[in-house]
XYZ file of C-alpha atoms in Angstrom:
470
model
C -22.895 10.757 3.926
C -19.679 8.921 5.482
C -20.094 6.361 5.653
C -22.677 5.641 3.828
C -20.794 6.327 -0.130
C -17.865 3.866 0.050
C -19.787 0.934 -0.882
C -18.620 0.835 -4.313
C -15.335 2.351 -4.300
C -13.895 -0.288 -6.740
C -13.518 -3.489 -7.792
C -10.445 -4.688 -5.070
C -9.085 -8.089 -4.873
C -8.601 -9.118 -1.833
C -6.270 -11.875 -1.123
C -8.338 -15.328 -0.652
C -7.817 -16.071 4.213
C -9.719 -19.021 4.313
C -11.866 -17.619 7.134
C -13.308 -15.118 5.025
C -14.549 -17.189 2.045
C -17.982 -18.782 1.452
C -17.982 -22.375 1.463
C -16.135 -22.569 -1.757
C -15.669 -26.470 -1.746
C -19.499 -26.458 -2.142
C -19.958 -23.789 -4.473
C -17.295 -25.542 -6.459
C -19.143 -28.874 -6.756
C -22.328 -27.122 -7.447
C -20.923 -25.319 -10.049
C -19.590 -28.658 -11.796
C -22.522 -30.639 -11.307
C -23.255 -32.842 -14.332
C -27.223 -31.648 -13.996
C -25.892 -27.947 -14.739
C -23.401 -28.653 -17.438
C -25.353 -28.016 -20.701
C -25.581 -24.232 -19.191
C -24.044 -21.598 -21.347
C -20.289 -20.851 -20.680
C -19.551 -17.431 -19.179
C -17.875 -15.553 -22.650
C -20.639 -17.591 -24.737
C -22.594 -14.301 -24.663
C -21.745 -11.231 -22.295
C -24.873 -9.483 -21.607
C -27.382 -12.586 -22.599
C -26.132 -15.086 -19.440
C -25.198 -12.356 -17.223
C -26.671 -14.783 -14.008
C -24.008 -17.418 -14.726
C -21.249 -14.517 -14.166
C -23.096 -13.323 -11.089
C -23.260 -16.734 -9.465
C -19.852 -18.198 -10.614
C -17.822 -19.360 -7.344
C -14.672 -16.687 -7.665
C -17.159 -13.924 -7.905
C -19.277 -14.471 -4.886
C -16.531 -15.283 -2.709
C -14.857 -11.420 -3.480
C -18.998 -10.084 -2.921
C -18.746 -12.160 0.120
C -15.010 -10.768 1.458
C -16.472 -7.346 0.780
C -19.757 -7.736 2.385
C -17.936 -8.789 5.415
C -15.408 -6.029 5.136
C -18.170 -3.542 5.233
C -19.841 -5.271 8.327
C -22.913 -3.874 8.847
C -26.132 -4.750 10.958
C -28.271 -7.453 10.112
C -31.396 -7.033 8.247
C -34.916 -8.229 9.327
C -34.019 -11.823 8.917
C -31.505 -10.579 11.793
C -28.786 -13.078 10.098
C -25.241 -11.427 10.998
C -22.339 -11.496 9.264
C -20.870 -14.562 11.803
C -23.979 -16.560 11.441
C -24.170 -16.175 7.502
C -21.011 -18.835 7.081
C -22.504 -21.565 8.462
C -26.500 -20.459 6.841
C -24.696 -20.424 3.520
C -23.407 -24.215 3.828
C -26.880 -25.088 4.300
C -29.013 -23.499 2.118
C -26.798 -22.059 -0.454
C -27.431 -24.021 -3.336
C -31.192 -23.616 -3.310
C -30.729 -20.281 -3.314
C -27.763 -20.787 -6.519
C -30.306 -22.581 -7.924
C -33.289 -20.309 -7.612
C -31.183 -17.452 -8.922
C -30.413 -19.543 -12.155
C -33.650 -20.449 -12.615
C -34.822 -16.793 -12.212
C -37.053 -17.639 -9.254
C -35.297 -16.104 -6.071
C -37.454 -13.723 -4.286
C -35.643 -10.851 -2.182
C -36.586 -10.073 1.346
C -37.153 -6.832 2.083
C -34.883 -4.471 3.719
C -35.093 -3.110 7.423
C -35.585 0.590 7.744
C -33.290 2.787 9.681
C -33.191 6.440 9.675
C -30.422 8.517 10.515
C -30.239 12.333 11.139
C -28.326 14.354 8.353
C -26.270 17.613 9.473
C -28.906 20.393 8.010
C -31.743 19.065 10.131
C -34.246 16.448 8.810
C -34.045 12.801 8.369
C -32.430 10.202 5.766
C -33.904 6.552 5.600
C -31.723 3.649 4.937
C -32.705 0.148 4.019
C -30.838 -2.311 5.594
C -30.499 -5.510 3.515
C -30.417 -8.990 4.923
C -26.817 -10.173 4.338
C -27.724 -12.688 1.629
C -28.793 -9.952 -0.173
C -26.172 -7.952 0.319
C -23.868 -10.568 -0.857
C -25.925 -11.134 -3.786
C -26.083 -7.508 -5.044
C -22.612 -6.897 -4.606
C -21.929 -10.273 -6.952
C -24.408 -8.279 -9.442
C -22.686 -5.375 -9.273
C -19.320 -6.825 -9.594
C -20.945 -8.136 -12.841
C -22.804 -5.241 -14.698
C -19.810 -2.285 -13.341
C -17.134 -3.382 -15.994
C -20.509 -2.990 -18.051
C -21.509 0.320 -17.192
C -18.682 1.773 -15.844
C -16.728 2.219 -18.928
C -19.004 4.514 -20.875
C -19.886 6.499 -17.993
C -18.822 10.520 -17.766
C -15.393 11.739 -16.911
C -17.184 14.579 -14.896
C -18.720 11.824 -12.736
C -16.992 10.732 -9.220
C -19.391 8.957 -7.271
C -19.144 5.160 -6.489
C -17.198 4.152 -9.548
C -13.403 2.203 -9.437
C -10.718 4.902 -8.922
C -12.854 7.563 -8.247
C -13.508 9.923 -5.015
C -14.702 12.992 -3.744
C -11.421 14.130 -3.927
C -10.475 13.560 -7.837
C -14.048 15.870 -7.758
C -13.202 18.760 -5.595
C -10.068 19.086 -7.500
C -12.159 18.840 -10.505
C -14.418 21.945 -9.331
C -11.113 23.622 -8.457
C -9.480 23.651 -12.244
C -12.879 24.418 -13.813
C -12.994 27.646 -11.512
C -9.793 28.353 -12.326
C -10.118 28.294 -16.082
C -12.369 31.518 -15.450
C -16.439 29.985 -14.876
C -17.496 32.520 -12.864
C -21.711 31.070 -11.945
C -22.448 27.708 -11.031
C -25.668 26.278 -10.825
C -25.783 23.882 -7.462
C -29.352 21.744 -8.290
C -30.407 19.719 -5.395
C -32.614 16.553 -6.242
C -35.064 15.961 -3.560
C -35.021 12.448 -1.847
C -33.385 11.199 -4.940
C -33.262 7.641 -3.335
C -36.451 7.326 -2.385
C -37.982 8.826 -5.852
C -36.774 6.909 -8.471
C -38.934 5.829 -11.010
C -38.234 2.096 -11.345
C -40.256 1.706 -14.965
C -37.650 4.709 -15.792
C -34.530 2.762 -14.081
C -35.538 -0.621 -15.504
C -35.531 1.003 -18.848
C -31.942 2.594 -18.702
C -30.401 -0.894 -17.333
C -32.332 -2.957 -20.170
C -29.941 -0.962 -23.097
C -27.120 -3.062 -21.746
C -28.149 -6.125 -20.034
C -30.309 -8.653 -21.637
C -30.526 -11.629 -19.604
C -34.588 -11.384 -18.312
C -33.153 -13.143 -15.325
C -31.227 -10.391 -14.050
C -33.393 -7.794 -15.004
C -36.275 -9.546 -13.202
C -34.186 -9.769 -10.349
C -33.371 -6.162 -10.097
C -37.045 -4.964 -10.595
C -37.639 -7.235 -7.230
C -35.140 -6.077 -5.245
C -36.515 -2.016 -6.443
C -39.692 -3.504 -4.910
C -38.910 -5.822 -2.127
C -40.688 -3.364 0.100
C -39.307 -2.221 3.649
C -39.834 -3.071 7.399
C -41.100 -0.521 9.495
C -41.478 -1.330 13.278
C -42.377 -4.946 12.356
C -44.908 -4.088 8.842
C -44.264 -4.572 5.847
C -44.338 -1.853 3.555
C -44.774 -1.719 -0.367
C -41.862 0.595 -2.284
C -43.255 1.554 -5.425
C -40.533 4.142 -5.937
C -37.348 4.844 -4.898
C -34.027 2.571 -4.567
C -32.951 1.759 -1.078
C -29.977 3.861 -0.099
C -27.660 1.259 2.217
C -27.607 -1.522 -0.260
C -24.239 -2.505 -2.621
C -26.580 -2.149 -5.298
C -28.040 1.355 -5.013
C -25.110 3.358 -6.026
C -24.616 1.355 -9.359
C -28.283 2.029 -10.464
C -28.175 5.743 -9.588
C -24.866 6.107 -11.785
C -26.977 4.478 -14.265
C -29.881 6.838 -14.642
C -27.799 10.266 -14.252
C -25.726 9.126 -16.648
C -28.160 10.401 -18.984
C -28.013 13.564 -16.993
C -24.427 13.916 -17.982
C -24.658 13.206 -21.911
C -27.411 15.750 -22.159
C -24.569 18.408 -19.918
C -22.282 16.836 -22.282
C -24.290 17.684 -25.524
C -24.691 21.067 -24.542
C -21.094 21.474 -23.944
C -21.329 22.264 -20.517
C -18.548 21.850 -17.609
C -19.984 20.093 -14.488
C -18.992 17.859 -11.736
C -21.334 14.937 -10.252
C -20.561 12.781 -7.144
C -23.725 10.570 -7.075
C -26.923 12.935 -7.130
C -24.588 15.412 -5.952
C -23.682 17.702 -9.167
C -22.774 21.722 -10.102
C -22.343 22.836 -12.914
C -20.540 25.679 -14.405
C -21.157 28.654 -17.190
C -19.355 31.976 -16.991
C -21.967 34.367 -17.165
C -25.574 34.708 -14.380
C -27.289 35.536 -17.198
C -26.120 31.796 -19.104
C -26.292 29.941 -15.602
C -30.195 31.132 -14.990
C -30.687 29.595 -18.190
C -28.982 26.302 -18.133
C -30.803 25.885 -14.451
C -34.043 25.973 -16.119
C -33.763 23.873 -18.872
C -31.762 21.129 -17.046
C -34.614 21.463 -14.137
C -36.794 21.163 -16.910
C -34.752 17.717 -18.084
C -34.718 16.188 -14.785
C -38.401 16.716 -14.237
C -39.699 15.353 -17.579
C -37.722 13.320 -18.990
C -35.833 11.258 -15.844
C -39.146 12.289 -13.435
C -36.805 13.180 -10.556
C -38.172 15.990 -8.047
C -35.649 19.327 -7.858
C -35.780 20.879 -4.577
C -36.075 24.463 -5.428
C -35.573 25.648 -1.837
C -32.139 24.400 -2.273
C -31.207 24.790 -5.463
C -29.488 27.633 -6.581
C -27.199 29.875 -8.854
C -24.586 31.646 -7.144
C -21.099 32.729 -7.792
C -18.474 29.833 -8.218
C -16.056 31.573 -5.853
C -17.269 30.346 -2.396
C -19.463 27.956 -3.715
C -19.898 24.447 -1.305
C -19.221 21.033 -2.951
C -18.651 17.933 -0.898
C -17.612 19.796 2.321
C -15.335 21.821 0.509
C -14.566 25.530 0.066
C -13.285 26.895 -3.159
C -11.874 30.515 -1.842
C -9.429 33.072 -3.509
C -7.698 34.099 -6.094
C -6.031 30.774 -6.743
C -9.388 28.736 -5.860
C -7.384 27.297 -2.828
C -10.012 24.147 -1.206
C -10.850 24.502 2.445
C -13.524 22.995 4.588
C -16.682 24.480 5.023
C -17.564 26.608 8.002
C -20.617 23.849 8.519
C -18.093 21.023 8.451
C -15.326 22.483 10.706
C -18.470 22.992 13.391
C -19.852 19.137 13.135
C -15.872 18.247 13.795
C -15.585 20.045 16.645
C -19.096 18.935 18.207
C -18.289 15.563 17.320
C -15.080 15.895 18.971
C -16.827 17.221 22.405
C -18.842 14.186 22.621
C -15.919 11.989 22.142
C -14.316 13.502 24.739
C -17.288 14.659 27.082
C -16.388 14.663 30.813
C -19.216 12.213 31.916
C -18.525 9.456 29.515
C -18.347 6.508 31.941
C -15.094 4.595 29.773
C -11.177 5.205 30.549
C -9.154 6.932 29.065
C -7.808 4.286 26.441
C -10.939 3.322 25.238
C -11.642 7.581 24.632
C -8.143 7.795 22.739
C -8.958 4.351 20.801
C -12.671 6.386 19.407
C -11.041 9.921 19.311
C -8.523 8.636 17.221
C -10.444 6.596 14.706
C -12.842 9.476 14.022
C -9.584 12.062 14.011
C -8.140 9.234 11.607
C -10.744 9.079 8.968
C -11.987 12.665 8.620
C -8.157 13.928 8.393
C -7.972 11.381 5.561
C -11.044 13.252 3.638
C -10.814 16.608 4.402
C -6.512 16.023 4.298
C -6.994 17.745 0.728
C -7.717 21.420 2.669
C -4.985 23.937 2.206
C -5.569 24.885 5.942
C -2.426 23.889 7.904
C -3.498 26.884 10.350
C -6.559 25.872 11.267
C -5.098 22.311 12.068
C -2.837 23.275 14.562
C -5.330 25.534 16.077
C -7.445 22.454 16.112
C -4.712 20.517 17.261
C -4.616 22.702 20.689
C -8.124 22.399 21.557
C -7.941 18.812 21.276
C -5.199 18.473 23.385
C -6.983 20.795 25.809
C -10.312 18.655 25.441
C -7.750 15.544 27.033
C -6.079 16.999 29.548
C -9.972 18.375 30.554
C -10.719 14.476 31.094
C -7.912 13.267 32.759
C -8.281 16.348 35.442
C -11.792 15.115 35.842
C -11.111 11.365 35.733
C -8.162 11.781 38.990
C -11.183 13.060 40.506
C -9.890 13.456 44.377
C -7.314 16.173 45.134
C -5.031 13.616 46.959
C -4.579 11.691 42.918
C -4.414 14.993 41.723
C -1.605 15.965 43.406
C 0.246 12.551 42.855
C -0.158 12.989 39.251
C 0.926 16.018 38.572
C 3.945 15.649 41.015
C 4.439 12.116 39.753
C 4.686 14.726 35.733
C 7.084 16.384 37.206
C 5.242 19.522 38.974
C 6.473 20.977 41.795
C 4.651 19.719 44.926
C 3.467 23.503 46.193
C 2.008 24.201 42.486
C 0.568 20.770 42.684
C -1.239 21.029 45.730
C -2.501 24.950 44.288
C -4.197 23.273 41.329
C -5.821 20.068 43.438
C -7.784 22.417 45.611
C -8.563 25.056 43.247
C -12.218 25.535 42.312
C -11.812 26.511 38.705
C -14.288 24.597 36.715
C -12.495 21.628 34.667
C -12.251 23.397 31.498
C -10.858 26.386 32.812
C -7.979 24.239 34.889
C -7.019 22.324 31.392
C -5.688 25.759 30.982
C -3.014 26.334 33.563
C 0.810 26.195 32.986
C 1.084 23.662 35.209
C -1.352 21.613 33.357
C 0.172 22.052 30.124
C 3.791 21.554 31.573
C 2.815 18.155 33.487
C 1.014 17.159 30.385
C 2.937 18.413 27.716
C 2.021 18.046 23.532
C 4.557 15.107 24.122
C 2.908 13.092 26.625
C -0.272 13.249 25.187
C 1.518 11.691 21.750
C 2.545 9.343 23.868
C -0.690 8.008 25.570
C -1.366 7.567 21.783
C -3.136 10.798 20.641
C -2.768 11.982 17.004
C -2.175 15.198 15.588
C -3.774 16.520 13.024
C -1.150 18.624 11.674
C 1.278 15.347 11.546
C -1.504 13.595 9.813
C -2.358 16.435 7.467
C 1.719 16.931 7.081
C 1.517 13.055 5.662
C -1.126 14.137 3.199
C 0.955 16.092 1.146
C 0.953 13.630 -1.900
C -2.833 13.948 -1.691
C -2.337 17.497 -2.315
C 0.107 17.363 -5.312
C 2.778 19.138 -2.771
C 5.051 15.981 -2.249
């Protein structure tokens, strides 16, 4: 769910490169026109001209730089992010306009489904970028709303907050002796939200009918599917800036009724545990907060999955919580996907060179060291470390291809010419020859580092802030 939860990180300010803003000489002048001048200053009232804030020119131009930070595909308009500068200058101010006036109609968003790791299917909704730009300006607008008021125990898609501050979360709460948790898994949680039951919960705070209007059309803007159109009369479309917000929104209630109770939980987006110290206590919070989730937010609990289990060993996030001293490592499930993501990276018949394979091996290496970087597992990274360097030597065997570059290579590495011309003819399969002595002597841990391959150990080694072991 990589990349598909760092939407709304936080509120960053990103310095102002003149190729990255929206027209802002003409946002500027349409903002000071005379015709618009008897409309109500932004502090004249915070939650009753919330549309003023949303379309003022400093805040669309950060949506904007974040909206094109994110990139992202084009929706069913099939706008891009390049062809949305010069759009903009066109027909921006009708659309200002439209907004102000509480008039501007959403398009719908294109649907795109993606496999998840445990088998079955997740849909996205793929906004056009306009909207994208414009939901990110309203969430940069109601977040210093909601934000503030929202759990401690919550993680997910909120400024300064990450998966990480969570597992550590799970960690002390194990540690201070809760020995159950109860893991409830919301069915399709995107796609079943209530919107008269949303609607409600945004209403406490915001009071400007324009916004609110606004929102309830973009809940029900409906989705493309192979070229038809249709209706969404649940759910909240999970790829849009605006998504996360609203789902913080409505289990917030979950977590002042956990809070009421007294009850120590963690929640990253729909994902939540929480945790009692006896079975006999945890079978009975389960129930009642199934109960409260079915009735009273009209979510759907997927039984199947849900579950009370010991908190040693339990799963959260893609983390492990094993031991006596709770130590986090990555899940057995998670440590598999790496490696058979890693075999396609580097899979002998890929038709691209060797550069291009480091480039994409080392982006993914990159960003999943930089999650899962919080694991006490320094073992298991340097066993990882081995295979990978295996996986490349594998591909440049296979990419020299004839014995005659074979031999040049590994003489040219240093080999001696008899042992080189051994290993050319042999007819050991590729993944046995990556193997050899030779192969590992011509190239060595330190020739592969410098063709530009990472280590994982190094990169987990650079993590140790991360882990509180600086």
């Amino acid at each position: 769910m990589n990349s598909d939860r760092g939407v709304l990180q936080g509120q960053r300010d990103f310095a102002c490169e003149a190729e990255e803003s929206l027209p802002a000489e003409l946002l500027r002048q349409e903002s000071t026109d005379p015709a618009l001048s008897d409309q109500p200053a932004l502090s004249a009232s915070p939650t009753d001209a919330l549309m003023e804030q949303v379309v003022d020119v400093d805040n669309l131009e950060r949506a904007w730089r974040q909206v094109k930070r994110n990139r992202g595909a084009p929706g069913p308009d099939g706008v891009t992010i390049k062809q949305f500068e010069p759009w903009a200058r066109e027909n921006w101010p009708r659309v200002r306009q439209q907004l102000l006036d509480g008039t501007y109609r959403p398009g719908p968003v294109r649907r795109k489904t993606i496999p998840k790791e445990g088998g079955g299917a997740r849909s996205l909704g793929i906004p056009n970028v306009l909207d994208r730009v414009i939901q990110q300006a309203i969430c940069q607008v109601l977040t210093p709303i909601f934000d503030p008021e929202f759990s401690e125990s919550s993680f997910g898609f909120r400024p300064k907050r990450s998966a990480h501050g969570a597992a550590k979360q799970v960690q002390r709460i194990i540690r201070q002796g809760y020995a159950q948790c109860v893991n409830v898994d919301l069915s399709k949680f995107f796609d079943r939200v209530q919107h008269d039951v949303l609607m409600h919960h945004v209403s406490r705070k915001v009071r400007d009918r324009r916004l609110l209007r606004l929102i309830g059309r973009y809940l029900r803007a409906g989705v493309m599917v192979e070229g038809m159109l249709q209706p969404t009369p649940e759910g909240s479309p999970q790829g849009g800036p605006l998504s996360p917000l609203l789902s913080n929104v409505l289990l917030d209630n979950l977590d002042k009724e956990l809070e009421r109770r007294g009850l120590r939980f963690v929640r990253y987006a729909d994902d939540f545990v929480i945790f009692v110290k006896s079975e006999r206590s945890a079978k009975r919070v389960f129930e009642s907060v199934q109960r409260f989730l079915t009735q009273r937010l009209k979510l759907a609990v997927n039984e199947q999955k849900s579950c009370v289990r010991r908190a040693l060993g339990c799963e959260y996030l893609g983390f492990t919580f094993v031991g006596k001293r709770v130590t986090i490592k990555v899940t057995p499930k998670k440590l598999k996907a790496f490696k058979r993501r890693v075999k396609e990276q580097t899979g002998r018949s890929r038709g691209i060179s060797m550069k291009r394979r480091m480039t994409d091996l080392n982006r993914y290496v990159r960003g999943w060291i930089g999650y899962f970087g919080l694991a006490r597992q320094f073992d298991t990274f340097v066993e990882l470390d081995g295979w990978i360097r295996r996986r490349i030597r594998m591909c440049y065997w296979k990419q020299w291809r004839y014995p005659r570059t074979k031999v040049r290579n590994l003489v040219r590495l240093g080999v001696d010419l008899d042992m080189a011309v051994k290993h050319a003819i042999s007819r050991k399969r590729y993944w046995r020859m990556s193997r050899m002595p030779a192969m590992r002597y011509a190239m060595s841990n330190k020739w592969l580092a410098q063709q530009g391959l990472l280590s994982l150990k190094q990169l987990w080694s650079e993590l140790a802030p991360l882990r509180g072991t600086a």
